[in-house]
PDB file of C-alpha atoms and ligand atoms in Angstrom:
ATOM      1  CA  MET A   1      -9.944 -10.881  -7.821  1.00  0.00           C
ATOM      2  CA  THR A   2      -7.111  -8.375  -7.549  1.00  0.00           C
ATOM      3  CA  ASN A   3      -9.311  -5.292  -7.847  1.00  0.00           C
ATOM      4  CA  ASN A   4     -11.657  -6.307  -5.060  1.00  0.00           C
ATOM      5  CA  LEU A   5      -8.753  -7.214  -2.847  1.00  0.00           C
ATOM      6  CA  GLU A   6      -6.922  -3.970  -3.402  1.00  0.00           C
ATOM      7  CA  THR A   7      -9.722  -1.926  -1.881  1.00  0.00           C
ATOM      8  CA  ARG A   8      -9.257  -3.886   1.337  1.00  0.00           C
ATOM      9  CA  TYR A   9      -5.881  -2.260   1.959  1.00  0.00           C
ATOM     10  CA  SER A  10      -5.495   1.424   2.665  1.00  0.00           C
ATOM     11  CA  TYR A  11      -2.270   1.932   0.769  1.00  0.00           C
ATOM     12  CA  LEU A  12      -0.650  -0.467  -1.631  1.00  0.00           C
ATOM     13  CA  CYS A  13       2.718   0.254  -3.142  1.00  0.00           C
ATOM     14  CA  GLU A  14       5.682  -1.458  -4.763  1.00  0.00           C
ATOM     15  CA  TYR A  15       7.300  -2.450  -1.472  1.00  0.00           C
ATOM     16  CA  LEU A  16       6.364  -5.726   0.109  1.00  0.00           C
ATOM     17  CA  PHE A  17       7.216  -4.576   3.647  1.00  0.00           C
ATOM     18  CA  MET A  18       5.144  -1.392   3.314  1.00  0.00           C
ATOM     19  CA  ASN A  19       2.177  -3.460   2.225  1.00  0.00           C
ATOM     20  CA  LEU A  20       2.639  -5.671   5.261  1.00  0.00           C
ATOM     21  CA  LEU A  21       2.753  -2.625   7.583  1.00  0.00           C
ATOM     22  CA  ASN A  22      -0.603  -1.617   6.156  1.00  0.00           C
ATOM     23  CA  THR A  23      -2.426  -4.833   6.965  1.00  0.00           C
ATOM     24  CA  ILE A  24      -3.897  -2.942   9.917  1.00  0.00           C
ATOM     25  CA  LYS A  25      -6.437  -0.290   9.125  1.00  0.00           C
ATOM     26  CA  ARG A  26      -8.923   1.862  10.907  1.00  0.00           C
ATOM     27  CA  GLU A  27     -12.576   1.824  10.063  1.00  0.00           C
ATOM     28  CA  ASN A  28     -15.265   3.626  12.029  1.00  0.00           C
ATOM     29  CA  ASP A  29     -12.817   4.259  14.878  1.00  0.00           C
ATOM     30  CA  ILE A  30     -11.959   0.588  15.204  1.00  0.00           C
ATOM     31  CA  ALA A  31      -8.563  -0.904  14.415  1.00  0.00           C
ATOM     32  CA  ILE A  32      -8.920  -3.858  12.100  1.00  0.00           C
ATOM     33  CA  ASP A  33      -6.092  -6.366  11.864  1.00  0.00           C
ATOM     34  CA  LEU A  34      -6.719  -7.833   8.440  1.00  0.00           C
ATOM     35  CA  LEU A  35      -4.292 -10.709   9.023  1.00  0.00           C
ATOM     36  CA  SER A  36      -6.347 -12.003  11.931  1.00  0.00           C
ATOM     37  CA  GLU A  37      -9.206 -12.705   9.536  1.00  0.00           C
ATOM     38  CA  GLU A  38      -9.477 -16.259   8.259  1.00  0.00           C
ATOM     39  CA  GLY A  39      -7.619 -16.827   4.998  1.00  0.00           C
ATOM     40  CA  VAL A  40      -6.372 -13.243   4.597  1.00  0.00           C
ATOM     41  CA  MET A  41      -2.699 -14.205   4.991  1.00  0.00           C
ATOM     42  CA  ASP A  42      -2.980 -16.506   1.970  1.00  0.00           C
ATOM     43  CA  GLU A  43      -4.951 -13.906   0.086  1.00  0.00           C
ATOM     44  CA  TRP A  44      -2.355 -11.238   0.820  1.00  0.00           C
ATOM     45  CA  ILE A  45       0.440 -13.462  -0.485  1.00  0.00           C
ATOM     46  CA  ALA A  46      -1.547 -14.122  -3.660  1.00  0.00           C
ATOM     47  CA  LEU A  47      -2.124 -10.385  -4.067  1.00  0.00           C
ATOM     48  CA  MET A  48       1.596  -9.675  -3.639  1.00  0.00           C
ATOM     49  CA  GLU A  49       2.315 -12.282  -6.292  1.00  0.00           C
ATOM     50  CA  ALA A  50      -0.284 -10.748  -8.622  1.00  0.00           C
ATOM     51  CA  LYS A  51       1.390  -7.360  -8.160  1.00  0.00           C
ATOM     52  CA  GLY A  52       4.794  -8.868  -8.968  1.00  0.00           C
ATOM     53  CA  LEU A  53       6.182  -8.235  -5.471  1.00  0.00           C
ATOM     54  CA  LEU A  54       6.614 -11.949  -4.812  1.00  0.00           C
ATOM     55  CA  GLN A  55       7.747 -14.338  -7.524  1.00  0.00           C
ATOM     56  CA  ALA A  56       6.122 -17.716  -8.166  1.00  0.00           C
ATOM     57  CA  SER A  57       9.188 -19.627  -6.927  1.00  0.00           C
ATOM     58  CA  GLN A  58       9.231 -17.586  -3.696  1.00  0.00           C
ATOM     59  CA  VAL A  59       5.535 -18.204  -3.139  1.00  0.00           C
ATOM     60  CA  ASP A  60       5.951 -21.942  -3.845  1.00  0.00           C
ATOM     61  CA  LYS A  61       8.696 -22.066  -1.228  1.00  0.00           C
ATOM     62  CA  ILE A  62       6.671 -20.112   1.351  1.00  0.00           C
ATOM     63  CA  ARG A  63       3.651 -22.346   0.825  1.00  0.00           C
ATOM     64  CA  GLU A  64       5.664 -25.519   1.563  1.00  0.00           C
ATOM     65  CA  VAL A  65       5.016 -24.935   5.264  1.00  0.00           C
ATOM     66  CA  SER A  66       1.899 -23.409   6.789  1.00  0.00           C
ATOM     67  CA  ILE A  67       2.372 -19.823   7.901  1.00  0.00           C
ATOM     68  CA  ASP A  68       2.379 -18.876  11.550  1.00  0.00           C
ATOM     69  CA  VAL A  69       0.298 -15.699  11.253  1.00  0.00           C
ATOM     70  CA  LYS A  70       1.186 -14.609  14.813  1.00  0.00           C
ATOM     71  CA  LYS A  71       4.864 -14.435  13.860  1.00  0.00           C
ATOM     72  CA  VAL A  72       4.038 -12.295  10.832  1.00  0.00           C
ATOM     73  CA  GLN A  73       1.834 -10.021  12.956  1.00  0.00           C
ATOM     74  CA  ALA A  74       4.613  -9.610  15.553  1.00  0.00           C
ATOM     75  CA  PHE A  75       7.083  -8.727  12.809  1.00  0.00           C
ATOM     76  CA  ARG A  76       4.661  -6.214  11.311  1.00  0.00           C
ATOM     77  CA  ASP A  77       3.951  -4.617  14.681  1.00  0.00           C
ATOM     78  CA  LEU A  78       7.656  -4.210  15.373  1.00  0.00           C
ATOM     79  CA  GLY A  79       7.966  -2.460  12.017  1.00  0.00           C
ATOM     80  CA  ARG A  80       4.981  -0.213  12.727  1.00  0.00           C
ATOM     81  CA  ARG A  81       6.402   0.761  16.122  1.00  0.00           C
ATOM     82  CA  SER A  82       9.775   1.505  14.573  1.00  0.00           C
ATOM     83  CA  PHE A  83       8.353   3.803  11.932  1.00  0.00           C
ATOM     84  CA  SER A  84       5.981   5.547  14.352  1.00  0.00           C
ATOM     85  CA  GLN A  85       8.822   6.834  16.497  1.00  0.00           C
ATOM     86  CA  GLU A  86      11.410   9.385  15.606  1.00  0.00           C
ATOM     87  CA  GLY A  87      14.041   7.242  13.970  1.00  0.00           C
ATOM     88  CA  THR A  88      13.843   3.503  13.908  1.00  0.00           C
ATOM     89  CA  HIS A  89      14.008   0.846  16.618  1.00  0.00           C
ATOM     90  CA  PRO A  90      17.553   0.970  18.053  1.00  0.00           C
ATOM     91  CA  ASP A  91      18.215  -2.613  17.092  1.00  0.00           C
ATOM     92  CA  LEU A  92      15.899  -3.000  14.124  1.00  0.00           C
ATOM     93  CA  MET A  93      18.827  -3.762  11.809  1.00  0.00           C
ATOM     94  CA  GLY A  94      20.084  -6.480  14.146  1.00  0.00           C
ATOM     95  CA  ILE A  95      16.623  -7.996  14.351  1.00  0.00           C
ATOM     96  CA  LEU A  96      16.208  -7.933  10.575  1.00  0.00           C
ATOM     97  CA  SER A  97      19.550  -9.572   9.932  1.00  0.00           C
ATOM     98  CA  SER A  98      18.741 -12.275  12.479  1.00  0.00           C
ATOM     99  CA  TYR A  99      15.646 -13.116  10.418  1.00  0.00           C
ATOM    100  CA  THR A 100      17.742 -13.424   7.271  1.00  0.00           C
ATOM    101  CA  LYS A 101      20.134 -15.726   9.151  1.00  0.00           C
ATOM    102  CA  GLN A 102      17.320 -17.896  10.489  1.00  0.00           C
ATOM    103  CA  SER A 103      16.298 -18.778   6.969  1.00  0.00           C
ATOM    104  CA  PRO A 104      19.319 -17.963   4.779  1.00  0.00           C
ATOM    105  CA  LEU A 105      18.542 -16.711   1.302  1.00  0.00           C
ATOM    106  CA  ALA A 106      19.912 -18.156  -1.913  1.00  0.00           C
ATOM    107  CA  PHE A 107      20.157 -15.957  -5.009  1.00  0.00           C
ATOM    108  CA  ASP A 108      19.446 -17.002  -8.558  1.00  0.00           C
ATOM    109  CA  ALA A 109      21.091 -15.583 -11.713  1.00  0.00           C
ATOM    110  CA  GLU A 110      18.811 -12.500 -11.530  1.00  0.00           C
ATOM    111  CA  PHE A 111      19.695 -11.958  -7.864  1.00  0.00           C
ATOM    112  CA  MET A 112      16.224 -12.935  -6.810  1.00  0.00           C
ATOM    113  CA  PRO A 113      16.342 -14.107  -3.200  1.00  0.00           C
ATOM    114  CA  LEU A 114      14.886 -17.497  -2.388  1.00  0.00           C
ATOM    115  CA  PRO A 115      14.484 -18.449   1.281  1.00  0.00           C
ATOM    116  CA  SER A 116      15.823 -21.802   2.449  1.00  0.00           C
ATOM    117  CA  GLN A 117      12.722 -22.395   4.557  1.00  0.00           C
ATOM    118  CA  GLY A 118       9.022 -22.176   3.863  1.00  0.00           C
ATOM    119  CA  GLY A 119       6.230 -20.715   5.962  1.00  0.00           C
ATOM    120  CA  SER A 120       6.591 -17.573   8.073  1.00  0.00           C
ATOM    121  CA  ASP A 121      10.374 -18.035   8.459  1.00  0.00           C
ATOM    122  CA  GLY A 122      10.842 -17.822   4.704  1.00  0.00           C
ATOM    123  CA  LEU A 123       8.425 -14.931   4.294  1.00  0.00           C
ATOM    124  CA  LEU A 124      10.019 -12.945   7.134  1.00  0.00           C
ATOM    125  CA  ALA A 125      13.497 -13.569   5.710  1.00  0.00           C
ATOM    126  CA  LEU A 126      12.359 -12.063   2.393  1.00  0.00           C
ATOM    127  CA  LEU A 127      10.722  -9.111   4.139  1.00  0.00           C
ATOM    128  CA  SER A 128      13.806  -8.526   6.284  1.00  0.00           C
ATOM    129  CA  PHE A 129      16.076  -8.631   3.272  1.00  0.00           C
ATOM    130  CA  GLU A 130      13.897  -6.065   1.486  1.00  0.00           C
ATOM    131  CA  MET A 131      13.870  -3.828   4.570  1.00  0.00           C
ATOM    132  CA  LEU A 132      17.653  -4.013   4.944  1.00  0.00           C
ATOM    133  CA  GLN A 133      17.988  -2.989   1.303  1.00  0.00           C
ATOM    134  CA  ALA A 134      15.478  -0.167   1.815  1.00  0.00           C
ATOM    135  CA  TYR A 135      17.456   1.004   4.829  1.00  0.00           C
ATOM    136  CA  GLN A 136      20.695   1.066   2.871  1.00  0.00           C
ATOM    137  CA  GLY A 137      18.988   2.896   0.023  1.00  0.00           C
ATOM    138  CA  ASP A 138      17.714   5.624   2.404  1.00  0.00           C
ATOM    139  CA  LEU A 139      14.099   4.665   1.824  1.00  0.00           C
ATOM    140  CA  PHE A 140      13.462   4.371   5.577  1.00  0.00           C
ATOM    141  CA  GLN A 141      13.659   8.136   6.059  1.00  0.00           C
ATOM    142  CA  LYS A 142      10.838   8.548   3.572  1.00  0.00           C
ATOM    143  CA  VAL A 143       8.452   6.206   5.355  1.00  0.00           C
ATOM    144  CA  LYS A 144       5.816   8.312   7.101  1.00  0.00           C
ATOM    145  CA  LYS A 145       2.687   7.749   9.091  1.00  0.00           C
ATOM    146  CA  CYS A 146      -0.395   9.258   7.457  1.00  0.00           C
ATOM    147  CA  GLY A 147      -1.178  12.686   8.928  1.00  0.00           C
ATOM    148  CA  SER A 148      -4.846  11.892   9.370  1.00  0.00           C
ATOM    149  CA  PRO A 149      -5.600  10.960  12.990  1.00  0.00           C
ATOM    150  CA  THR A 150      -8.228   8.519  11.787  1.00  0.00           C
ATOM    151  CA  CYS A 151      -5.884   6.623   9.445  1.00  0.00           C
ATOM    152  CA  TYR A 152      -3.289   3.987  10.368  1.00  0.00           C
ATOM    153  CA  ALA A 153      -1.491   3.844   7.027  1.00  0.00           C
ATOM    154  CA  PHE A 154       2.187   4.347   6.417  1.00  0.00           C
ATOM    155  CA  PHE A 155       3.338   5.638   3.052  1.00  0.00           C
ATOM    156  CA  VAL A 156       6.529   6.499   1.183  1.00  0.00           C
ATOM    157  CA  ASP A 157       6.977  10.242   0.894  1.00  0.00           C
ATOM    158  CA  THR A 158       9.185  10.620  -2.163  1.00  0.00           C
ATOM    159  CA  SER A 159       8.678  14.405  -2.486  1.00  0.00           C
ATOM    160  CA  GLY A 160       9.272  15.132   1.206  1.00  0.00           C
ATOM    161  CA  ARG A 161       6.097  17.233   1.343  1.00  0.00           C
ATOM    162  CA  ARG A 162       3.346  14.681   1.408  1.00  0.00           C
ATOM    163  CA  LYS A 163       1.167  14.482   4.521  1.00  0.00           C
ATOM    164  CA  TRP A 164      -1.421  11.867   3.684  1.00  0.00           C
ATOM    165  CA  CYS A 165      -1.364   8.317   2.388  1.00  0.00           C
ATOM    166  CA  SER A 166      -3.958   9.383  -0.147  1.00  0.00           C
ATOM    167  CA  MET A 167      -4.971  12.903  -1.109  1.00  0.00           C
ATOM    168  CA  GLU A 168      -8.303  11.617  -2.411  1.00  0.00           C
ATOM    169  CA  ILE A 169      -9.295   9.944   0.834  1.00  0.00           C
ATOM    170  CA  CYS A 170      -7.331  11.220   3.833  1.00  0.00           C
ATOM    171  CA  GLY A 171      -6.319  14.606   2.383  1.00  0.00           C
ATOM    172  CA  ASN A 172      -9.870  15.588   1.494  1.00  0.00           C
ATOM    173  CA  ARG A 173     -11.329  14.139   4.671  1.00  0.00           C
ATOM    174  CA  GLU A 174      -8.887  16.146   6.757  1.00  0.00           C
ATOM    175  CA  LYS A 175      -9.596  19.343   4.818  1.00  0.00           C
ATOM    176  CA  ALA A 176     -13.317  18.850   5.294  1.00  0.00           C
ATOM    177  CA  ARG A 177     -12.829  18.239   9.011  1.00  0.00           C
ATOM    178  CA  ARG A 178     -10.788  21.415   9.451  1.00  0.00           C
ATOM    179  CA  HIS A 179     -13.262  23.417   7.432  1.00  0.00           C
ATOM    180  CA  TYR A 180     -16.136  22.103   9.539  1.00  0.00           C
ATOM    181  CA  SER A 181     -14.462  22.708  12.922  1.00  0.00           C
ATOM    182  CA  LYS A 182     -13.629  26.261  11.827  1.00  0.00           C
ATOM    183  CA  LYS A 183     -17.306  26.883  11.084  1.00  0.00           C
ATOM    184  CA  VAL A 184     -18.391  25.471  14.410  1.00  0.00           C
ATOM    185  CA  ASN A 185     -15.984  27.721  16.281  1.00  0.00           C
ATOM    186  CA  GLU A 186     -17.049  30.864  14.450  1.00  0.00           C
TER     187      GLU A 186
HETATM  188 ZN1  LIG B 201      -4.329   7.978   5.355  1.00  0.00          ZN
END
């Protein structure tokens, strides 16, 4: 199941919030919001659990209440806007901490956060907590939009030199495009 699902997303990594940002992708010049497809929200949560980015107890809690997908989409879109601009949304930190207050997190002996509410409130509290931690750990500065104009993915640029979410796909596609347009102009 996991392998088939992974090809659906343009860039999967070890950060839950990054994977949420990338639930929009571009295919044949059309933006596809994966979360708006029936059942994908549940599938995405299962995939995150399979990848160890959500723990069973967190997923059990989230699934206690049905998820309001529109709330998750709005949260994701705010994140995408923030990372698209130079610097982040002026009040992104305030917004994120308000989500963690809406559904306060409890921590177990391993410091694993468990939301007090299920559904989208619980999921967004977990995502906000992870983003606040990422912000404090300077990860935010490394979040980049893929350099390919035909790709919507965000990725984490650990080296500071990476331009594409994937060298194999976007890097090569972009090289081929440049090579071709050079030929045409000659
Ligand atoms: Zn890309």
